[in-house]
PDB file of C-alpha atoms and ligand atoms in Angstrom:
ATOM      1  CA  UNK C   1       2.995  25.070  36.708  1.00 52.00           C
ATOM      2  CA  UNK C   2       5.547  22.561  35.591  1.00 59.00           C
ATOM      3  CA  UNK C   3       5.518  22.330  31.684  1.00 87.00           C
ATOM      4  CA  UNK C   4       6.995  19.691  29.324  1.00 95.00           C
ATOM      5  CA  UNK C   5       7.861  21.001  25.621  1.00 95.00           C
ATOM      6  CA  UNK C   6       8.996  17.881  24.651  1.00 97.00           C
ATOM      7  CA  UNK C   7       6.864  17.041  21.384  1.00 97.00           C
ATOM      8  CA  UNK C   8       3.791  13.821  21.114  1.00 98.00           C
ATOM      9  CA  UNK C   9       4.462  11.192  19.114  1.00 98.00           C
ATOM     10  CA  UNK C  10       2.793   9.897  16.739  1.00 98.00           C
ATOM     11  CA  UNK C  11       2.713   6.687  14.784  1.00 96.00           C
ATOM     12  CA  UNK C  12       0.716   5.240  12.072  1.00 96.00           C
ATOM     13  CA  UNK C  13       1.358   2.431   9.036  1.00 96.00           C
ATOM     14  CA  UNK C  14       0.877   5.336   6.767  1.00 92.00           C
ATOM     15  CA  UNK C  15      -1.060   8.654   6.498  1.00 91.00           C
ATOM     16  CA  UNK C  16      -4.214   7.188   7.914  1.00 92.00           C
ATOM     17  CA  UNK C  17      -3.183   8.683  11.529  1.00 94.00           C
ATOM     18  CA  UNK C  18      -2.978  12.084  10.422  1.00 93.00           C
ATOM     19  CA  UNK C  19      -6.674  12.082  11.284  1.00 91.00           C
ATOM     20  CA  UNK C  20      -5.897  11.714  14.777  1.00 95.00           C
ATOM     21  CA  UNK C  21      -2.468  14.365  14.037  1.00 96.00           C
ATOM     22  CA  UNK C  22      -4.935  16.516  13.263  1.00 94.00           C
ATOM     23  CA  UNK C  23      -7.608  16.358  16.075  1.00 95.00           C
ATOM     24  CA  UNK C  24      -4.395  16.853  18.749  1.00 97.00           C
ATOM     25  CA  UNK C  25      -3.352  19.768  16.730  1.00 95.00           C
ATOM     26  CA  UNK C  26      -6.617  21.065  16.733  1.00 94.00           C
ATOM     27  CA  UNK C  27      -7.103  20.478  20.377  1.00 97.00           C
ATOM     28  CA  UNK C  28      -3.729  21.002  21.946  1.00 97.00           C
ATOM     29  CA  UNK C  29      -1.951  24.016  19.235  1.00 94.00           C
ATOM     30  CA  UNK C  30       0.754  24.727  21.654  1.00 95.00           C
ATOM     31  CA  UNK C  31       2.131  21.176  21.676  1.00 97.00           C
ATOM     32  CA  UNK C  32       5.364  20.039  19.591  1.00 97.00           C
ATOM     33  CA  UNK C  33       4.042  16.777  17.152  1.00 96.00           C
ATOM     34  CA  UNK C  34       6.644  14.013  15.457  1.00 95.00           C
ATOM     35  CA  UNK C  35       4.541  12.123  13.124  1.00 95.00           C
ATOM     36  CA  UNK C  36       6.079   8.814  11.696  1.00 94.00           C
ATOM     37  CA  UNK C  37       4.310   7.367   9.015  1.00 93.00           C
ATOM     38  CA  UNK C  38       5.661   3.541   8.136  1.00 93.00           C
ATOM     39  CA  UNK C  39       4.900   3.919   4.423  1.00 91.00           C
ATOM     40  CA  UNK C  40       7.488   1.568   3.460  1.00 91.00           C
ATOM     41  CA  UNK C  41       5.374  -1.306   5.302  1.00 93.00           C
ATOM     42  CA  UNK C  42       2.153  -0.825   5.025  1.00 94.00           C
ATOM     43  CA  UNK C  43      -0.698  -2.225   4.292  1.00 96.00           C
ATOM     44  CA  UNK C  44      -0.421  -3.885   8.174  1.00 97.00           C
ATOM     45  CA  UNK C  45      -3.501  -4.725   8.215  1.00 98.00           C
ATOM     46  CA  UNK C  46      -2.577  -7.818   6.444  1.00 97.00           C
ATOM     47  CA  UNK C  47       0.346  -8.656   8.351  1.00 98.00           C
ATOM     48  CA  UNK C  48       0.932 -11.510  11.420  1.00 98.00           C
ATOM     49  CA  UNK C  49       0.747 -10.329  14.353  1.00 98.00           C
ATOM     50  CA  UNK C  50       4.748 -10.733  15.540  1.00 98.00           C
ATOM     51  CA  UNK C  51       5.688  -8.778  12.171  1.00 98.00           C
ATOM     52  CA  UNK C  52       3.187  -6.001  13.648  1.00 98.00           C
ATOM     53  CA  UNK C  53       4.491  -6.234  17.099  1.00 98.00           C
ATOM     54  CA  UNK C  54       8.194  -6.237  15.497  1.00 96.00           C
ATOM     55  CA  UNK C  55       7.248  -2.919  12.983  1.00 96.00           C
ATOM     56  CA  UNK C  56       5.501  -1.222  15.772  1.00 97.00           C
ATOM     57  CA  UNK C  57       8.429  -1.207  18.308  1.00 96.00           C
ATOM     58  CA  UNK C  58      11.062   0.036  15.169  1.00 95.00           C
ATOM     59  CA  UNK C  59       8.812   2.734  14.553  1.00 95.00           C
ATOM     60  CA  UNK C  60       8.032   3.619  18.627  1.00 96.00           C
ATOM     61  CA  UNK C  61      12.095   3.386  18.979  1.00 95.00           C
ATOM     62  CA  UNK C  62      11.785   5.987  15.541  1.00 94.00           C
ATOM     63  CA  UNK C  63      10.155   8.318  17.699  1.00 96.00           C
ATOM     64  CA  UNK C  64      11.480   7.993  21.124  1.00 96.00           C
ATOM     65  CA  UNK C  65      14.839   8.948  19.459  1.00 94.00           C
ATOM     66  CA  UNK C  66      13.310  12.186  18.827  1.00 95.00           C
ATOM     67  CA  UNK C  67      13.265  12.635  22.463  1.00 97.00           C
ATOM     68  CA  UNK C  68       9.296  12.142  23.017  1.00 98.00           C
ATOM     69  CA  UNK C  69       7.156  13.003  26.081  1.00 98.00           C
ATOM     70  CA  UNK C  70       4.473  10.474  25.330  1.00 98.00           C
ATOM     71  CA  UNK C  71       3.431   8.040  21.662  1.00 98.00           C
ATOM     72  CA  UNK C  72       0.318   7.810  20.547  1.00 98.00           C
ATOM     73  CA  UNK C  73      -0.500   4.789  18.620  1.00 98.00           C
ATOM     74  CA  UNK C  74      -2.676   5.781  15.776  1.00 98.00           C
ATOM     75  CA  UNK C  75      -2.780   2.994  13.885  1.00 98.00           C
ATOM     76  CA  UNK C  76      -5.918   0.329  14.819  1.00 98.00           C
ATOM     77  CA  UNK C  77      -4.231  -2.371  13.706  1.00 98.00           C
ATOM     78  CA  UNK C  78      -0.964  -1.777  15.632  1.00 98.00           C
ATOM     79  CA  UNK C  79      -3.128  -0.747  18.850  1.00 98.00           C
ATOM     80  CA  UNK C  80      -5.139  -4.344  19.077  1.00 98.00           C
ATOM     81  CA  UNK C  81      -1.490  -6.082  18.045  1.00 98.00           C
ATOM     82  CA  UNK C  82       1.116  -4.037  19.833  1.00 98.00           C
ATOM     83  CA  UNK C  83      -0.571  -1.612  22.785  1.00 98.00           C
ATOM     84  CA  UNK C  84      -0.159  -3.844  26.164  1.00 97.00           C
ATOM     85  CA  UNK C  85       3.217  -5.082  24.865  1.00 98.00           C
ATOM     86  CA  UNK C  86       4.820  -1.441  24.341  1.00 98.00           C
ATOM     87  CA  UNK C  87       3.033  -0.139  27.353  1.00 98.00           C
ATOM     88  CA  UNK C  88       4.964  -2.743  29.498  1.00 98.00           C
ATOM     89  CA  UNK C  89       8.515  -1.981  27.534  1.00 97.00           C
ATOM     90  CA  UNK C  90       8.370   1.877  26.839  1.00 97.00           C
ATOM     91  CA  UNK C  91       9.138   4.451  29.955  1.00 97.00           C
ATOM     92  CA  UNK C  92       6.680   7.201  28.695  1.00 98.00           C
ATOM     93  CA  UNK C  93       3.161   6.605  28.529  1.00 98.00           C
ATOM     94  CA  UNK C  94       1.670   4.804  25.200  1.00 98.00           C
ATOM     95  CA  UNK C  95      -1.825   5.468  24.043  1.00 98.00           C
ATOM     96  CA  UNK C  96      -3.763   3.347  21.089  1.00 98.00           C
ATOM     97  CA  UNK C  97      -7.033   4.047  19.117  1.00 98.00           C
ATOM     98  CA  UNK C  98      -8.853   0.866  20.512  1.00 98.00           C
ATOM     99  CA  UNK C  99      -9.870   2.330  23.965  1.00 98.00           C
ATOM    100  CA  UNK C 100     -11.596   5.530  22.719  1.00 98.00           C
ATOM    101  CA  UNK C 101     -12.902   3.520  19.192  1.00 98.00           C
ATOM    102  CA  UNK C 102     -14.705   1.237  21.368  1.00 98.00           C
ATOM    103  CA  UNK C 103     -15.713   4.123  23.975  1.00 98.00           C
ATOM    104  CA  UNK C 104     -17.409   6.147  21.437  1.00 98.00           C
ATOM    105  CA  UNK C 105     -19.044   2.903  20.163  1.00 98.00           C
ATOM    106  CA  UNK C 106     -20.447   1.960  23.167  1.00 98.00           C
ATOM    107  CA  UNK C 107     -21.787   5.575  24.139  1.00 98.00           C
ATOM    108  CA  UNK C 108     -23.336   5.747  20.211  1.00 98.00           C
ATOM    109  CA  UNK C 109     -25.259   2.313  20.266  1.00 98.00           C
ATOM    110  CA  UNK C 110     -28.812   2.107  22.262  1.00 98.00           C
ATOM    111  CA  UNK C 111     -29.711  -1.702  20.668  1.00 98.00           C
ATOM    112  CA  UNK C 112     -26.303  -2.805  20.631  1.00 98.00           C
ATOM    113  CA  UNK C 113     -26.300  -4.533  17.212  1.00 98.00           C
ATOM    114  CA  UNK C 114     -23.193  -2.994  16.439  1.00 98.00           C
ATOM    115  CA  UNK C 115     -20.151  -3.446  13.195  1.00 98.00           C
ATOM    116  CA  UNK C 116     -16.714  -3.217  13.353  1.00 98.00           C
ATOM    117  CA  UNK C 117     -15.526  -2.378  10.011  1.00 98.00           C
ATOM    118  CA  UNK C 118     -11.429  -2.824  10.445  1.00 98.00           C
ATOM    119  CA  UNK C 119      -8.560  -4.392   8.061  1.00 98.00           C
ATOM    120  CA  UNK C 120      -8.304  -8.292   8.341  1.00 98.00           C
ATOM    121  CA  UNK C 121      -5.645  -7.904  11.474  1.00 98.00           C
ATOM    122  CA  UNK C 122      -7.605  -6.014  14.069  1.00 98.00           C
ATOM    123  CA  UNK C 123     -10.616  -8.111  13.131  1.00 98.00           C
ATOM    124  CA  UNK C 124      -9.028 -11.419  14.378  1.00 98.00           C
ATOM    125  CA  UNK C 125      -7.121  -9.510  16.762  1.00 98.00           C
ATOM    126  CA  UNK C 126     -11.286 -10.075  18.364  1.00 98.00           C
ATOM    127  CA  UNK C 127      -9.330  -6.913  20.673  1.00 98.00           C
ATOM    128  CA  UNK C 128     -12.685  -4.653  19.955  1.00 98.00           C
ATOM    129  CA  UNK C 129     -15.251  -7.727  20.431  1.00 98.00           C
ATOM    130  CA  UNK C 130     -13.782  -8.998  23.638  1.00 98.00           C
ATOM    131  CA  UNK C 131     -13.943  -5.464  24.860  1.00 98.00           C
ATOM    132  CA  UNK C 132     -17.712  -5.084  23.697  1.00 98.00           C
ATOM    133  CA  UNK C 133     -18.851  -8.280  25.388  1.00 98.00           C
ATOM    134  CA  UNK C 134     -16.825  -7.751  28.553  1.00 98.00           C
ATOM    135  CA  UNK C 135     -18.976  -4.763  28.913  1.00 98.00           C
ATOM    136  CA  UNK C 136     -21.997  -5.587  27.513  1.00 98.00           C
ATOM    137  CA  UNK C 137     -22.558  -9.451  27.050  1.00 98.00           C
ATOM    138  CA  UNK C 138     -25.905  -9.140  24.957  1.00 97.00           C
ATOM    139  CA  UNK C 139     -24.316  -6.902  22.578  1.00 98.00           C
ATOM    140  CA  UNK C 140     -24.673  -8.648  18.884  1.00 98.00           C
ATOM    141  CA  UNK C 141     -21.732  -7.476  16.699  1.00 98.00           C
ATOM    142  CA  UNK C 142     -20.745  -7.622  13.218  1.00 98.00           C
ATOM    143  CA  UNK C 143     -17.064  -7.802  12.789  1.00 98.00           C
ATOM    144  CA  UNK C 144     -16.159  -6.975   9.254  1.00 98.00           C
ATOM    145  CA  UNK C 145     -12.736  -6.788   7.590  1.00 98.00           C
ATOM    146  CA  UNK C 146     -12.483  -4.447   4.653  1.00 98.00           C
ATOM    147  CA  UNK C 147      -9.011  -4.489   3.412  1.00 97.00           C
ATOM    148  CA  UNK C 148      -9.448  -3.128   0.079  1.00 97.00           C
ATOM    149  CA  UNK C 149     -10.594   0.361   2.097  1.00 97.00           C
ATOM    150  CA  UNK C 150      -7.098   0.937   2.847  1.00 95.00           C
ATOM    151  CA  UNK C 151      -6.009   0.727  -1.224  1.00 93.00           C
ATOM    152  CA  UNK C 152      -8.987   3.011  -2.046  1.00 95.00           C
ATOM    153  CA  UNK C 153      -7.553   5.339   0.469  1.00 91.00           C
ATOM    154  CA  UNK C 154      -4.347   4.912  -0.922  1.00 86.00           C
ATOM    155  CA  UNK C 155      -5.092   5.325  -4.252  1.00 88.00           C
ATOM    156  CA  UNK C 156      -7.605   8.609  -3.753  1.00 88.00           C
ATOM    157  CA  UNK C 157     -10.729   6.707  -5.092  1.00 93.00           C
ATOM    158  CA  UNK C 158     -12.736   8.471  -2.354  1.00 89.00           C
ATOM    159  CA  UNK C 159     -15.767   8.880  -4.323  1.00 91.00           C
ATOM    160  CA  UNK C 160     -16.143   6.392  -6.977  1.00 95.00           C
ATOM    161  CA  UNK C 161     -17.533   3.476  -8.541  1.00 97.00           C
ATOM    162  CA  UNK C 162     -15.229   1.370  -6.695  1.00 97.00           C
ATOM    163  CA  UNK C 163     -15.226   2.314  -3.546  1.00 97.00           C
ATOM    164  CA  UNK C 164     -19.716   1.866  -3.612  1.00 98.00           C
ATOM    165  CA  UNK C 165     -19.092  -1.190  -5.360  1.00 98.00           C
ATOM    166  CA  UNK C 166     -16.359  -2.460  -2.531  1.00 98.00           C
ATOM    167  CA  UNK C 167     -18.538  -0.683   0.186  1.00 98.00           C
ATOM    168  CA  UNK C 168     -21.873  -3.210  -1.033  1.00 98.00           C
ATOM    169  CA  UNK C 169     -19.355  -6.315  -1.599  1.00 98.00           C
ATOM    170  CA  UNK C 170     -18.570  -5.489   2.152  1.00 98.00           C
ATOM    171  CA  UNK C 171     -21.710  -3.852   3.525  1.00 98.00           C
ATOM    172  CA  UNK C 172     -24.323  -5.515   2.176  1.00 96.00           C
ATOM    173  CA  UNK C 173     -24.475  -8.576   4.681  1.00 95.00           C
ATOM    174  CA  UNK C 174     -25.070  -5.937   7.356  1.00 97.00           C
ATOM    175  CA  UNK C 175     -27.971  -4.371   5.526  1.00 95.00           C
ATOM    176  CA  UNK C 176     -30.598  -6.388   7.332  1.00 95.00           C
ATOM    177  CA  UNK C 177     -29.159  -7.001  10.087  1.00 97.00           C
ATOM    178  CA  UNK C 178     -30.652  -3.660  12.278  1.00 97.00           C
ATOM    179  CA  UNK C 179     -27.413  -2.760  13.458  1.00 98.00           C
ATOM    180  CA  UNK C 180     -27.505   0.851  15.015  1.00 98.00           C
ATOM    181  CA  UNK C 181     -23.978   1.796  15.085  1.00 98.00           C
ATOM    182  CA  UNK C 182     -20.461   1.179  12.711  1.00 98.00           C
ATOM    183  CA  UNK C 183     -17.419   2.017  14.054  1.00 98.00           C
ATOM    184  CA  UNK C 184     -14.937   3.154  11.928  1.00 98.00           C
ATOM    185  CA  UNK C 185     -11.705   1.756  13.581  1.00 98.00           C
ATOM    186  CA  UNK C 186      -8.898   2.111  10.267  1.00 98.00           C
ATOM    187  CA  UNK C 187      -7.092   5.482   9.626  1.00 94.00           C
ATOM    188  CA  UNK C 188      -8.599   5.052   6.559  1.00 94.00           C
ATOM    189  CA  UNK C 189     -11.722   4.234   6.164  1.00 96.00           C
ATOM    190  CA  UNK C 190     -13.189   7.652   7.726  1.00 94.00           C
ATOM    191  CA  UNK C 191     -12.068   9.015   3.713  1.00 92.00           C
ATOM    192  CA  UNK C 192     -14.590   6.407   2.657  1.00 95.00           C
ATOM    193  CA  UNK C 193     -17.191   7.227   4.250  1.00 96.00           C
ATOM    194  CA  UNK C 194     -19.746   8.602   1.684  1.00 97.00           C
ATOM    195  CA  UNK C 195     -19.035   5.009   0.383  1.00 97.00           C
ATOM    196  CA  UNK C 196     -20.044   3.595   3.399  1.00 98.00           C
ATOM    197  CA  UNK C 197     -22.704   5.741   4.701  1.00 97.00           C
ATOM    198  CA  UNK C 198     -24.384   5.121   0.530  1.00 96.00           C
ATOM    199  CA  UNK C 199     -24.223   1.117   1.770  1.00 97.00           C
ATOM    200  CA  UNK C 200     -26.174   1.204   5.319  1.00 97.00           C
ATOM    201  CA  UNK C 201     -29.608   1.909   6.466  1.00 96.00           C
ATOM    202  CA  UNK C 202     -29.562   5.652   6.648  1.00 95.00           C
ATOM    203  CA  UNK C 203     -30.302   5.381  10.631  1.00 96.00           C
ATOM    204  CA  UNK C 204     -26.982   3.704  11.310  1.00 98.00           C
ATOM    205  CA  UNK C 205     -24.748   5.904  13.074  1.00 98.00           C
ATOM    206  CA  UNK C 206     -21.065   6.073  11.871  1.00 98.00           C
ATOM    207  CA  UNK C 207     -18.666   6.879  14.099  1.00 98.00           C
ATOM    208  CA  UNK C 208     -14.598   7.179  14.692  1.00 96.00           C
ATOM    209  CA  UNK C 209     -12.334   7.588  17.200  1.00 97.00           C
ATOM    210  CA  UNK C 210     -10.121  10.517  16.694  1.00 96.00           C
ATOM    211  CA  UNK C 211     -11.295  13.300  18.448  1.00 96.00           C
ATOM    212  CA  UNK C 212     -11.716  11.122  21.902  1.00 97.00           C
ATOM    213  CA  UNK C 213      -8.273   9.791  21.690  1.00 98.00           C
ATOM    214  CA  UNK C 214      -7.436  13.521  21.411  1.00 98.00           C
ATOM    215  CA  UNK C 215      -9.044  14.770  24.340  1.00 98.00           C
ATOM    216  CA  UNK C 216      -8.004  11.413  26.337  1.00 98.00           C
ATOM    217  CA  UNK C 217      -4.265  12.663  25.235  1.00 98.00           C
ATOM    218  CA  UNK C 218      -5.061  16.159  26.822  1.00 98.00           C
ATOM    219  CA  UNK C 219      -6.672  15.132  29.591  1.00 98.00           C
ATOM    220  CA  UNK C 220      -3.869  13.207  30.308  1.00 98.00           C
ATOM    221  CA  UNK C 221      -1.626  15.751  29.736  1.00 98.00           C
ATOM    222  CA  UNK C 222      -2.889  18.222  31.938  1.00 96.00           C
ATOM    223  CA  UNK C 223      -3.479  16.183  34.960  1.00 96.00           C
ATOM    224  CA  UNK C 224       0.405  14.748  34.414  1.00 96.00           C
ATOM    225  CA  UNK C 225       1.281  18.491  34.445  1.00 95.00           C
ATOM    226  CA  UNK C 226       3.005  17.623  30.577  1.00 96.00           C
ATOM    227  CA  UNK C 227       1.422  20.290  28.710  1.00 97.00           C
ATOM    228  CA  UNK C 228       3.881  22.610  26.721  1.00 96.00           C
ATOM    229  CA  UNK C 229       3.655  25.992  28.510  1.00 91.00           C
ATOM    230  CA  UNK C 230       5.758  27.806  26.046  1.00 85.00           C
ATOM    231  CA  UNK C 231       4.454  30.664  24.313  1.00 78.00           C
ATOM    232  CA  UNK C 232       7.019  30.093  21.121  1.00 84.00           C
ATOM    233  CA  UNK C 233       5.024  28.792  17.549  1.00 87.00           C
ATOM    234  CA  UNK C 234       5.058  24.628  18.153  1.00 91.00           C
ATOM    235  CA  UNK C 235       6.826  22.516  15.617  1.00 92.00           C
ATOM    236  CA  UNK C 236       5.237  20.199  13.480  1.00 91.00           C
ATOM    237  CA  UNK C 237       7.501  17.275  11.898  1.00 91.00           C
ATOM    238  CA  UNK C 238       6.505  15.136   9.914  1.00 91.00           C
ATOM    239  CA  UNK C 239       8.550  11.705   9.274  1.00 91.00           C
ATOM    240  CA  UNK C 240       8.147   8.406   6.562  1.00 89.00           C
ATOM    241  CA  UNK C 241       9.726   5.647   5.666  1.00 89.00           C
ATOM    242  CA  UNK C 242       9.140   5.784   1.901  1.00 86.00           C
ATOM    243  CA  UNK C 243       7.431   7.661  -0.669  1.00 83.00           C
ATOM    244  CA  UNK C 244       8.051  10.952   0.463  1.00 78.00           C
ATOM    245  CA  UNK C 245       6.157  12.747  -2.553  1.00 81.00           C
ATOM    246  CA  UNK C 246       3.099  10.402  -1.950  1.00 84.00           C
ATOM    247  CA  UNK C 247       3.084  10.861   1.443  1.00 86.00           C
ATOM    248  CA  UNK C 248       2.950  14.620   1.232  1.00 84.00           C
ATOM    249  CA  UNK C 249       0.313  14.154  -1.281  1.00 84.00           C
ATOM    250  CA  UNK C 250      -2.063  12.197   0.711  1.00 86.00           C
ATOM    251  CA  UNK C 251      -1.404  13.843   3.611  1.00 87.00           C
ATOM    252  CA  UNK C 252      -3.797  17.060   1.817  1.00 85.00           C
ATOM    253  CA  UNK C 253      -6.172  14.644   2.111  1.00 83.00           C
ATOM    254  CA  UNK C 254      -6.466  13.685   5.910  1.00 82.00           C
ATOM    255  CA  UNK C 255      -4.871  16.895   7.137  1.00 82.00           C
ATOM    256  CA  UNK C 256      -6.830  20.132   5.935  1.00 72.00           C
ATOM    257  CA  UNK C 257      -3.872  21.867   4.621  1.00 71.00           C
ATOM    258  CA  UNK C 258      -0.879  20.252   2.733  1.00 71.00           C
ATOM    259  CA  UNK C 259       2.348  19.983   4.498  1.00 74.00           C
ATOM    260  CA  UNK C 260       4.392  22.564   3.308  1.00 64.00           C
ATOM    261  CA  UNK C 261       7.928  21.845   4.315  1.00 58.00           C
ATOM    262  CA  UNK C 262       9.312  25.194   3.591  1.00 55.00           C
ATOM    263  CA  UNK C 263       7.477  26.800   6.327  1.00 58.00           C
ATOM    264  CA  UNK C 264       9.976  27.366   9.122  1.00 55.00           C
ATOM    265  CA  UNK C 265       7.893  25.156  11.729  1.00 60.00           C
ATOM    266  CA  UNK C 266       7.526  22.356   9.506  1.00 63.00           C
ATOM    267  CA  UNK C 267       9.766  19.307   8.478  1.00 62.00           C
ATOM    268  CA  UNK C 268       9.499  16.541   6.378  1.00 61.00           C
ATOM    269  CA  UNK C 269      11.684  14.266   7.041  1.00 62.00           C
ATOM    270  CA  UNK C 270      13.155  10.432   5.722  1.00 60.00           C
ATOM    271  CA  UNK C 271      13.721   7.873   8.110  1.00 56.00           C
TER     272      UNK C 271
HETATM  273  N1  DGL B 301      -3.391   2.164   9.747  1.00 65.53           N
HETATM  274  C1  DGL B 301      -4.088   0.919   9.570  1.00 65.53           C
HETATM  275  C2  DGL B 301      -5.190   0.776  10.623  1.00 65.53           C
HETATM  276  O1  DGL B 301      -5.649   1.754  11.173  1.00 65.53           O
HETATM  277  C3  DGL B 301      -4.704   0.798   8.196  1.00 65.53           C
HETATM  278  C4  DGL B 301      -3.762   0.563   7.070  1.00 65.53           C
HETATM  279  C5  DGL B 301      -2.953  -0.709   7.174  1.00 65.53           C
HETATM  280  O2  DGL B 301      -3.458  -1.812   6.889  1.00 65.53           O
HETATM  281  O3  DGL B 301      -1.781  -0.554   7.521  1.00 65.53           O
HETATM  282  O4  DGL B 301      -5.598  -0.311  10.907  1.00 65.53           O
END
């Protein structure tokens, strides 16, 4: 069987797309990961959409310089900004978060009274609405930006009076408006979701898009013939453009282990 050790990249604003890290190294062990987190820039989420487009290709040429098999854009708001136009430019394959966020929606909701809870970007990006109605044109939706998520995150305020008191400033519109299903689609926002589950009916389902971007990725993989067939312990690197310390911090908190950079497979590295 042909084999490709080449490593998956993987690119995020920030830390947030270690969620997704984690759910390929969970699925796929035997495959070589280059995570690039653009600390430096974010938030994006309140960024125009050419300074997205611009900060998304730096970071995909990041990665593609470390001799990549395929990039995964984990980042929601640099998926609805940036997918179709690196998809067209890169030669390797280029998956976003948006396809499999709004898959998992649609195979959650029965009523279709749905929210999106994104940053301000992807929300008037409408890339997840137009999607939604394209496949269902009934569907009622509830787009809702929640910037201040992403400096909760940031900050580690997980579980606090600020993040329920953000979550009701946010959520609280939605409360009566017999939605079934919230999607999720921020790196972040799945640390806040005690927050956000405290704020909606209890039957809402809330749901995020990690795990089937993952098995998208492997599917892919295998029916390409890309998978890495080598027997040898994969590596694991681990990239940012600022903030080292902080990133390694926060990275405990998306990952379930810290990154320890002194373990032989592991690097942490400064763009
Ligand atoms: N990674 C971003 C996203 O998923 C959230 C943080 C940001 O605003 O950069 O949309």
């Amino acid at each position: 069987m042909a084999h490709d050790e080449r490593p998956i990249g993987i690119f995020d604003s920030g830390v947030g797309g270690l969620t997704v890290f984690q759910e390929i190294a969970r699925l796929m062990p035997q495959e070589n990961l280059v995570y690039f987190g653009d600390t430096a820039r974010l938030p994006y989420g309140n960024k125009s959409p050419d300074a997205i487009v611009q900060y998304t290709m730096e970071c995909a040429r990041f990665l593609l310089s470390h001799n990549i098999k395929l990039l995964v854009i984990a980042c929601h708001t640099a998926s609805s900004h940036a997918l179709p136009i690196l998809q067209q430019s890169l030669s390797i394959p280029v998956f976003g978060v948006v396809q499999p966020g709004f898959e998992c929606l649609m195979q959650a909701t029965r009523t279709h009274r749905v929210a999106i809870l994104a940053t301000t970007a992807t929300i008037s990006s409408s890339v997840y609405q137009n999607l939604i109605r394209q496949r269902c044109p009934d569907a009622v939706i509830f787009p809702i930006a929640c910037p201040l998520f992403v400096a909760l995150a940031e900050e580690q305020l997980f579980e606090s009076a600020a993040a329920d008191l953000i979550a009701e400033h946010y959520l609280q519109p939605l409360q009566a408006e017999r939605i079934d299903t919230a999607l999720l689609a921020c790196t972040h926002f799945p640390l806040l979701r005690k927050a956000i589950e405290k704020t909606l009916p209890q039957n809402v389902k809330i749901i995020e898009p990690a795990s089937l971007c993952a098995q998208q990725i492997q599917e892919f993989l295998c029916a390409s013939q890309l998978t890495n067939q080598q027997s040898s312990v994969p590596t694991h690197h681990f990239f940012a453009s600022d903030h080292h310390v902080r990133f390694s911090t926060l990275a405990k908190t998306f990952l379930s282990h810290s990154i320890n950079p002194s373990s032989p497979n592991v690097v942490l590295g400064f763009q």
